Coordinates of C-alpha atoms in Angstrom, one line a residue:
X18 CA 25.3 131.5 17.5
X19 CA 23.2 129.7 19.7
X20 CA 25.3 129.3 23.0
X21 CA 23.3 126.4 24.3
X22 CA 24.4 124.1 21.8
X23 CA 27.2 121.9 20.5
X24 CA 28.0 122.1 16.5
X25 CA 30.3 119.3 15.0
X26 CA 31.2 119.1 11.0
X27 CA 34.4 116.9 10.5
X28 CA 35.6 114.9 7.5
X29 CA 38.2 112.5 8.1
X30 CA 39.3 110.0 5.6
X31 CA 41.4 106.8 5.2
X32 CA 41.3 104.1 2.7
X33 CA 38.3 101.8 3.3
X34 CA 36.4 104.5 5.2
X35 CA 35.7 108.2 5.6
X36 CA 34.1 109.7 8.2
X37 CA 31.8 112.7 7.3
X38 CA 29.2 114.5 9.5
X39 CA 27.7 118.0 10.1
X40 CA 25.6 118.1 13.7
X41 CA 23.8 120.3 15.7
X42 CA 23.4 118.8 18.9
X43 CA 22.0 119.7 22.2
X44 CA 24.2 121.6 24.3
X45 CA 22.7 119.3 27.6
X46 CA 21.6 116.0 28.8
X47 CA 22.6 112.5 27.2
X48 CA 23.3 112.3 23.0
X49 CA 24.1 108.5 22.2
X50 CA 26.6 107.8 19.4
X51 CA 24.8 104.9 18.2
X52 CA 25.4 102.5 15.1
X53 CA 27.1 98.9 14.7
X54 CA 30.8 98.6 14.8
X55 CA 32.6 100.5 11.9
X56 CA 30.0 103.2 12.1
X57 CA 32.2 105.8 13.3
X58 CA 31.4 106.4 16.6
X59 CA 34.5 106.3 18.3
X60 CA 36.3 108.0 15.7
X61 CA 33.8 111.0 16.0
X62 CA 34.1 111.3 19.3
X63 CA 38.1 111.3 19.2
X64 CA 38.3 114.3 16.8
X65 CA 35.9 115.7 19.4
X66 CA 38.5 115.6 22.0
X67 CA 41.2 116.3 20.0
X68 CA 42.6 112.4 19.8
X69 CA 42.0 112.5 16.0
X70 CA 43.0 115.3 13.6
X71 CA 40.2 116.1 11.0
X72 CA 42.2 118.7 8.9
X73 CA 38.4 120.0 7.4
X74 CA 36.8 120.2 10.6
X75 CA 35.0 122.8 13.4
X76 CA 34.3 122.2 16.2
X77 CA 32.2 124.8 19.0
X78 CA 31.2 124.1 22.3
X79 CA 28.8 126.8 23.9
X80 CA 29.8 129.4 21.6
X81 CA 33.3 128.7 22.0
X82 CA 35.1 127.6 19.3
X83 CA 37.6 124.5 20.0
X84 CA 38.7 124.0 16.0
X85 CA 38.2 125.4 12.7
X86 CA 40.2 126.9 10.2
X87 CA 42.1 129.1 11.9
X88 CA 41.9 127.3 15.8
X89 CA 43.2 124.2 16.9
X90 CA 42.7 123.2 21.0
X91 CA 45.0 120.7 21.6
X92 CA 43.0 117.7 24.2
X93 CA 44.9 119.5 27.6
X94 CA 43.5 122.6 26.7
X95 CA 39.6 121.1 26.2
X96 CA 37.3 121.4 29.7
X97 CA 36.7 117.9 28.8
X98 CA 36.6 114.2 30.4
X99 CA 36.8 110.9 28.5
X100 CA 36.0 107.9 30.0
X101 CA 37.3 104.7 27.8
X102 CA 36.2 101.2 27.4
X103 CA 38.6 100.5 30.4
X104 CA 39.2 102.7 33.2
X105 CA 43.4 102.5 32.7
X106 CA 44.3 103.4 36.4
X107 CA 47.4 104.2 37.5
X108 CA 47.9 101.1 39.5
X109 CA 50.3 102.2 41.6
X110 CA 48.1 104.7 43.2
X111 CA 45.3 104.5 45.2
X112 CA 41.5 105.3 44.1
X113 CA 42.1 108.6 45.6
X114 CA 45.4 109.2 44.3
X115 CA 44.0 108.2 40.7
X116 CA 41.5 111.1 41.4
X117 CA 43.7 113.2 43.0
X118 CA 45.9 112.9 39.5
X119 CA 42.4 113.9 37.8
X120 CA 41.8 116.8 39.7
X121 CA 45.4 118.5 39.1
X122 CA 44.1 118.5 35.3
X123 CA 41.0 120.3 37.0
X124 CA 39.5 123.6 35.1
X125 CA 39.8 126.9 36.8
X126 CA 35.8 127.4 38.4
X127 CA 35.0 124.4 40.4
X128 CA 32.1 122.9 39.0
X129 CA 32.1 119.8 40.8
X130 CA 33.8 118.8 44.5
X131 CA 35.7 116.0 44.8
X132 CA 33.3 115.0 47.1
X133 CA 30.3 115.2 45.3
X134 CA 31.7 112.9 42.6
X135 CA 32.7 110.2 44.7
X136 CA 29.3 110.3 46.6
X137 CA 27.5 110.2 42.9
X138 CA 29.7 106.9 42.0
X139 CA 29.2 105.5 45.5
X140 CA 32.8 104.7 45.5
X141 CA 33.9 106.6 49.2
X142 CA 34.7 102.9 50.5
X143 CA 37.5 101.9 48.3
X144 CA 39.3 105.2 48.5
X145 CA 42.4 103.2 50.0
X146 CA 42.5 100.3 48.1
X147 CA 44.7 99.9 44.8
X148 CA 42.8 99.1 41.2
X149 CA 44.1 95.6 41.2
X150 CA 42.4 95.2 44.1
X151 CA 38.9 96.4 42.4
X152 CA 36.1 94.7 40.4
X153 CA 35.7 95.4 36.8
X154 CA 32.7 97.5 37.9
X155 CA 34.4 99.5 40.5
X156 CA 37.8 100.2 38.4
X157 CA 34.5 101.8 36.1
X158 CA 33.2 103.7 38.2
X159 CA 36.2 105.1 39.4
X160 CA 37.7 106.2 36.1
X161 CA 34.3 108.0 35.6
X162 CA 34.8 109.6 38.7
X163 CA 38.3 110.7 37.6
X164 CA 37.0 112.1 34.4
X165 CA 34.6 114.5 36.5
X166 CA 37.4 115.2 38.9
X167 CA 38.5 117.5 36.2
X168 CA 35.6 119.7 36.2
X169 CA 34.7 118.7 32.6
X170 CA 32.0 121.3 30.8
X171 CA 31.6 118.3 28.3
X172 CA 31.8 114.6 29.3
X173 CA 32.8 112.2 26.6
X174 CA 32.0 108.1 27.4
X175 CA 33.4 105.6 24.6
X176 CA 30.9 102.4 25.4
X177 CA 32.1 102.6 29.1
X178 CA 30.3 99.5 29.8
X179 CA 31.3 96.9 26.8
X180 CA 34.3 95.6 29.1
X181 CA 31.8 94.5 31.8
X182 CA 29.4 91.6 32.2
X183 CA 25.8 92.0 31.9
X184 CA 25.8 91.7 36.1
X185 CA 28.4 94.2 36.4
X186 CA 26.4 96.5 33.7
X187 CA 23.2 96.3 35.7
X188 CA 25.1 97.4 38.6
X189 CA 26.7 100.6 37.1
X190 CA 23.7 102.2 35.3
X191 CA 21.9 103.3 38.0
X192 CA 25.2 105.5 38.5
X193 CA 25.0 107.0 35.0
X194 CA 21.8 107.5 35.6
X195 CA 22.7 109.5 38.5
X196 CA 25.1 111.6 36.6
X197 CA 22.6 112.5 33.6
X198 CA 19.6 113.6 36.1
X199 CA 22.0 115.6 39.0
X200 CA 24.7 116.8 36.7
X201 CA 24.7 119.7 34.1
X202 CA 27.1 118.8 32.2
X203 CA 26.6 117.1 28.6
X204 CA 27.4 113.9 27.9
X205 CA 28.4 112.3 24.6
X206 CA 27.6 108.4 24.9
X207 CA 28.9 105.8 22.6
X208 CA 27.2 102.8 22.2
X209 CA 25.8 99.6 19.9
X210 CA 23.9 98.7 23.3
X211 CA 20.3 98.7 22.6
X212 CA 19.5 98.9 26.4
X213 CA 21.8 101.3 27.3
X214 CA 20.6 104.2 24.4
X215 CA 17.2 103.2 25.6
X216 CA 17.8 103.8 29.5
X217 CA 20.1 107.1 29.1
X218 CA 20.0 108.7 26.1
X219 CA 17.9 112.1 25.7
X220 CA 18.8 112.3 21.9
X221 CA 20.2 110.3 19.3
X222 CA 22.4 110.0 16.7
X223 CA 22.4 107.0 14.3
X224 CA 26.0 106.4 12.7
X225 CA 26.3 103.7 9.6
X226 CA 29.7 104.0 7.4
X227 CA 30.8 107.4 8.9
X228 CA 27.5 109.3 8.1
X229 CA 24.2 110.4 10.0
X230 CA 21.3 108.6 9.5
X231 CA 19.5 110.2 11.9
X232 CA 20.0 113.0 15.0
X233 CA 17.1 114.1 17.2
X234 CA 15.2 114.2 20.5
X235 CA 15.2 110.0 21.7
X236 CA 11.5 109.3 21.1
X237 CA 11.0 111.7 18.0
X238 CA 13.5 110.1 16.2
X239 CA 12.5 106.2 17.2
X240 CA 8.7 107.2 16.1
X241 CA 10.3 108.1 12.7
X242 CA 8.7 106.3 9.8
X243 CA 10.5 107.6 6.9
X244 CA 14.0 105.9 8.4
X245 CA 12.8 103.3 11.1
X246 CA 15.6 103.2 13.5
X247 CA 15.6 99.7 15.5
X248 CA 17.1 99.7 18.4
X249 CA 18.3 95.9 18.0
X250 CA 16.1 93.7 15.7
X251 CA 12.7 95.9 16.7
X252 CA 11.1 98.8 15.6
X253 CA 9.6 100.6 18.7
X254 CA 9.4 103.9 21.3
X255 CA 10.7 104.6 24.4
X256 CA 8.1 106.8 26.8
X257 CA 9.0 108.9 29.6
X258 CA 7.1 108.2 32.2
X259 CA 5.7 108.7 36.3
X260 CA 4.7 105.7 38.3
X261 CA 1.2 106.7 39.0
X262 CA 0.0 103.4 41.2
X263 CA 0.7 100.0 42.1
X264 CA -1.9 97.0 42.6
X265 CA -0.3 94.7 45.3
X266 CA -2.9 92.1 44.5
X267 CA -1.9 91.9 41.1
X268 CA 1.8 92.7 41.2
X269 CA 1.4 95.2 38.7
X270 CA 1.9 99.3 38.3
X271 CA 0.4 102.1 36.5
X272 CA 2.8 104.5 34.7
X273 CA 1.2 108.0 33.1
X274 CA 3.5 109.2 30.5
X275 CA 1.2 112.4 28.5
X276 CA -1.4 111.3 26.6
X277 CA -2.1 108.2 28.5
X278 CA -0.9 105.5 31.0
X279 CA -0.1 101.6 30.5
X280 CA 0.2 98.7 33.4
X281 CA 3.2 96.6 33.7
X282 CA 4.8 94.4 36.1
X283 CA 5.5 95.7 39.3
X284 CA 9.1 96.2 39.9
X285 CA 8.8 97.6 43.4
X286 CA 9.0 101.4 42.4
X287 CA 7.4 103.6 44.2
X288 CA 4.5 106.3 43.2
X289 CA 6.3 109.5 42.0
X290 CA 9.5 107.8 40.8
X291 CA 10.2 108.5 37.2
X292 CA 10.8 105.8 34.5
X293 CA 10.9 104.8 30.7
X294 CA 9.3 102.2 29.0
X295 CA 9.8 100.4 25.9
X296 CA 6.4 99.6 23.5
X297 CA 7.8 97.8 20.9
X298 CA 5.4 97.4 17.0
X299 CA 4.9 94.2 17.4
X300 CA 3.6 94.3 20.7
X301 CA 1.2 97.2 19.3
X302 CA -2.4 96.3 17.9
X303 CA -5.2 98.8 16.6
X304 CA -9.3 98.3 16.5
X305 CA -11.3 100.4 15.4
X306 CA -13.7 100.1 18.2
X307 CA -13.3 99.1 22.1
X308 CA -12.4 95.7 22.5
X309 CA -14.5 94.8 25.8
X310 CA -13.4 91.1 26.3
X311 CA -9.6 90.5 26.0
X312 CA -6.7 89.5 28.4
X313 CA -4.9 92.5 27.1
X314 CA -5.0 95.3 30.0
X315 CA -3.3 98.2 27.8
X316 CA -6.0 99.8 25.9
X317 CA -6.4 103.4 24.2
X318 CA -7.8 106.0 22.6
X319 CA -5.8 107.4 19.8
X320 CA -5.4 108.7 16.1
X321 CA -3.5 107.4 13.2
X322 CA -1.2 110.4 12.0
X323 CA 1.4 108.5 9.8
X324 CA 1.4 104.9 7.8
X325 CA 4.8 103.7 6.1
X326 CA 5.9 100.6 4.3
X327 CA 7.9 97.9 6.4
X328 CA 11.1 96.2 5.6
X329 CA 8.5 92.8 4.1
X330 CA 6.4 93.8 1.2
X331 CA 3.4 92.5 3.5
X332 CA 3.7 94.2 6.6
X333 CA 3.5 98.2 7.4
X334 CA 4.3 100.8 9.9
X335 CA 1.6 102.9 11.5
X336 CA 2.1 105.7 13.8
X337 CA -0.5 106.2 16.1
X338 CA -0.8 109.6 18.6
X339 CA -2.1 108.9 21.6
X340 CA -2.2 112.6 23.4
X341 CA 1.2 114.1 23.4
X342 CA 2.7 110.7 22.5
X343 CA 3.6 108.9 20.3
X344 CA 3.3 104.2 19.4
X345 CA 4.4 102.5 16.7
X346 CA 2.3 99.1 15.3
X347 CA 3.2 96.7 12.7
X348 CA 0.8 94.9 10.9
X349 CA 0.0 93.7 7.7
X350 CA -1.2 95.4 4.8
X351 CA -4.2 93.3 4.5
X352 CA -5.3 94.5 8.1
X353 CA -4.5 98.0 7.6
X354 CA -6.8 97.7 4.3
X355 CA -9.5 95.9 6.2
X356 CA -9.7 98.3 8.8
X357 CA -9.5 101.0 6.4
X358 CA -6.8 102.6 8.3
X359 CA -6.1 106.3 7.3
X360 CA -4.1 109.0 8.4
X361 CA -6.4 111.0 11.1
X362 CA -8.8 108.1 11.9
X363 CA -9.7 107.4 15.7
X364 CA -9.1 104.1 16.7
X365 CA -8.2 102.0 20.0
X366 CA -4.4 101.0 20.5
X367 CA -3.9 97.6 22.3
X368 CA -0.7 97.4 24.0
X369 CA 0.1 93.7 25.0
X370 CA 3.6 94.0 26.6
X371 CA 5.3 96.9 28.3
X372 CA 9.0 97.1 28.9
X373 CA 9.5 99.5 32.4
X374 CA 13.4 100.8 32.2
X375 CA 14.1 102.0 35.5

């Protein structure tokens, strides 16, 4: 068995819906639970911790097993934290008291100070103060400080921002953040947040009526063809990428991701930081030869390697590789005739509009 990873089979049934998967998933960094409501998201991640009962189930985290035929782990007995829609605080204790509570649930082997989680959730100024007296943002943050206080090997979040407003979500992501890229713990991510998959995730799992649609690596399985997953209404990629220069004339910045680099608008990061961005089809156009007068700045070499029909009977799907990367176009099927497009042919990739995820 391979230690490293996380294997889930569980079939759980009701009337009106069953839920029925068998995954192999990465035993580190951020898998999102993704799929519309009724997809079976939450309910996955409830026999997970033990919430849910799936009598035909197994469960093994790491090589150990936490259900099967003959095992059950009841949830007290799982090295695992769960962070909920809302935070439910006590509210008759203080923020520290609240983690204090978490960390008497704590796993034998500190993994994690006390410290060091309320330093990664910025939180060390409202240790004294009572929930009622917190944002909706900060009683968040809080509970997901409680749910490391417990020295979780695994990390389960059940769309941990869908309570908040957009204002308060844009405030508490670059905390997740944080905990993907210092912590080594996995982290199981529910969400029907386009943005949020896109920003966080590592790998992905696409949920639709209690069955997987699709599991794998973030940008391998958004460059699909066969099963175009659309993170909201577009079909697209999301790039790792290294801000590589900024043009203050311009207010613009160069990112290198491998294979290439695109310019988009400077958002005041500096050179070295790393980000995503987001090429969406439709902002993807192909030539077969250099266009040398055009407003669009994004241009570059590449290859066709895969061409699949789109959802309208006129329009199609090409996959283009660009280095070690990976774009998606749309266009219609009387350009990709007229340009005689082919899997293997060389071409230019035009790439009007670049979305930079910090």
């Amino acid at each position: 068995m391979d230690t490293g990873n996380i294997r889930v089979r569980f079939h759980l049934g009701w009337p009106g819906f069953t839920l029925d998967v068998d995954l192999a998933l990465p035993g580190r960094g951020v898998t999102a639970l993704f799929g519309p409501s009724g997809s079976g998201k939450t309910t996955l991640l409830r026999c997970i911790a033990g919430l849910e009962r799936a009598r035909s189930g197994f469960f093994s985290f790491q090589g150990d097993i936490w259900q099967d035929g003959k095992t059950w782990l009841p949830t007290y007995q799982r090295p695992l934290g769960y962070v909920f829609q809302e935070a439910s605080l006590f509210p008759h204790l203080s923020v520290l008291g609240n983690l204090r509570y978490g960390r008497q649930r704590s796993a034998a082997g500190q993994r994690l100070s006390l410290d060091h989680a309320v330093g990664l959730l910025g939180i060390g100024h409202l240790l004294d103060r009572k929930p009622e007296r917190l944002s909706g943002g900060e009683r968040q943050r809080v509970g997901i400080a409680r749910a490391l206080a417990v020295n979780p090997r695994l990390l389960l979040m059940d769309e941990p921002l869908a309570a908040l407003d957009l204002k308060r979500k844009q405030e508490i992501l670059p905390y997740l953040e944080r905990l993907r890229d210092e912590l080594d713990i996995p982290v199981l991510y529910v969400s029907h947040s386009p943005d949020e998959v896109a920003r966080l995730a590592d790998h992905l799992v696409v949920l639709e009526d209690g069955r997987v649609l699709a599991n794998g690596p973030l940008g391998a399985t958004l460059a699909r063809l066969d099963l175009p997953i659309r993170l909201g209404e577009e079909a697209g990629v999301v790039l790792d990428a290294v801000v590589a220069e900024r043009d203050a004339a311009w207010h613009l910045a160069r990112v290198d991701f491998p294979g290439g680099s695109l310019w988009t608008r400077d958002q005041g990061l500096a050179a070295g930081c790393r980000v995503r961005v987001r090429v969406l089809a439709r902002d993807v156009s192909l030539a077969t030869q250099r266009q040398e007068h055009t407003s669009i700045l994004n241009l570059l070499p590449g290859c066709v390697d895969a061409i699949a029909d789109d959802d309208h009977p006129g329009l199609a799907l090409v996959r283009v590789r660009i280095g070690a990367s990976v774009l998606v176009a749309r266009l219609t099927k009387r350009s990709s005739v007229a340009l005689g497009l082919v899997p293997g042919l060389a071409l230019w990739v035009q790439v009007k509009s670049v979305a930079l995820i910090e």
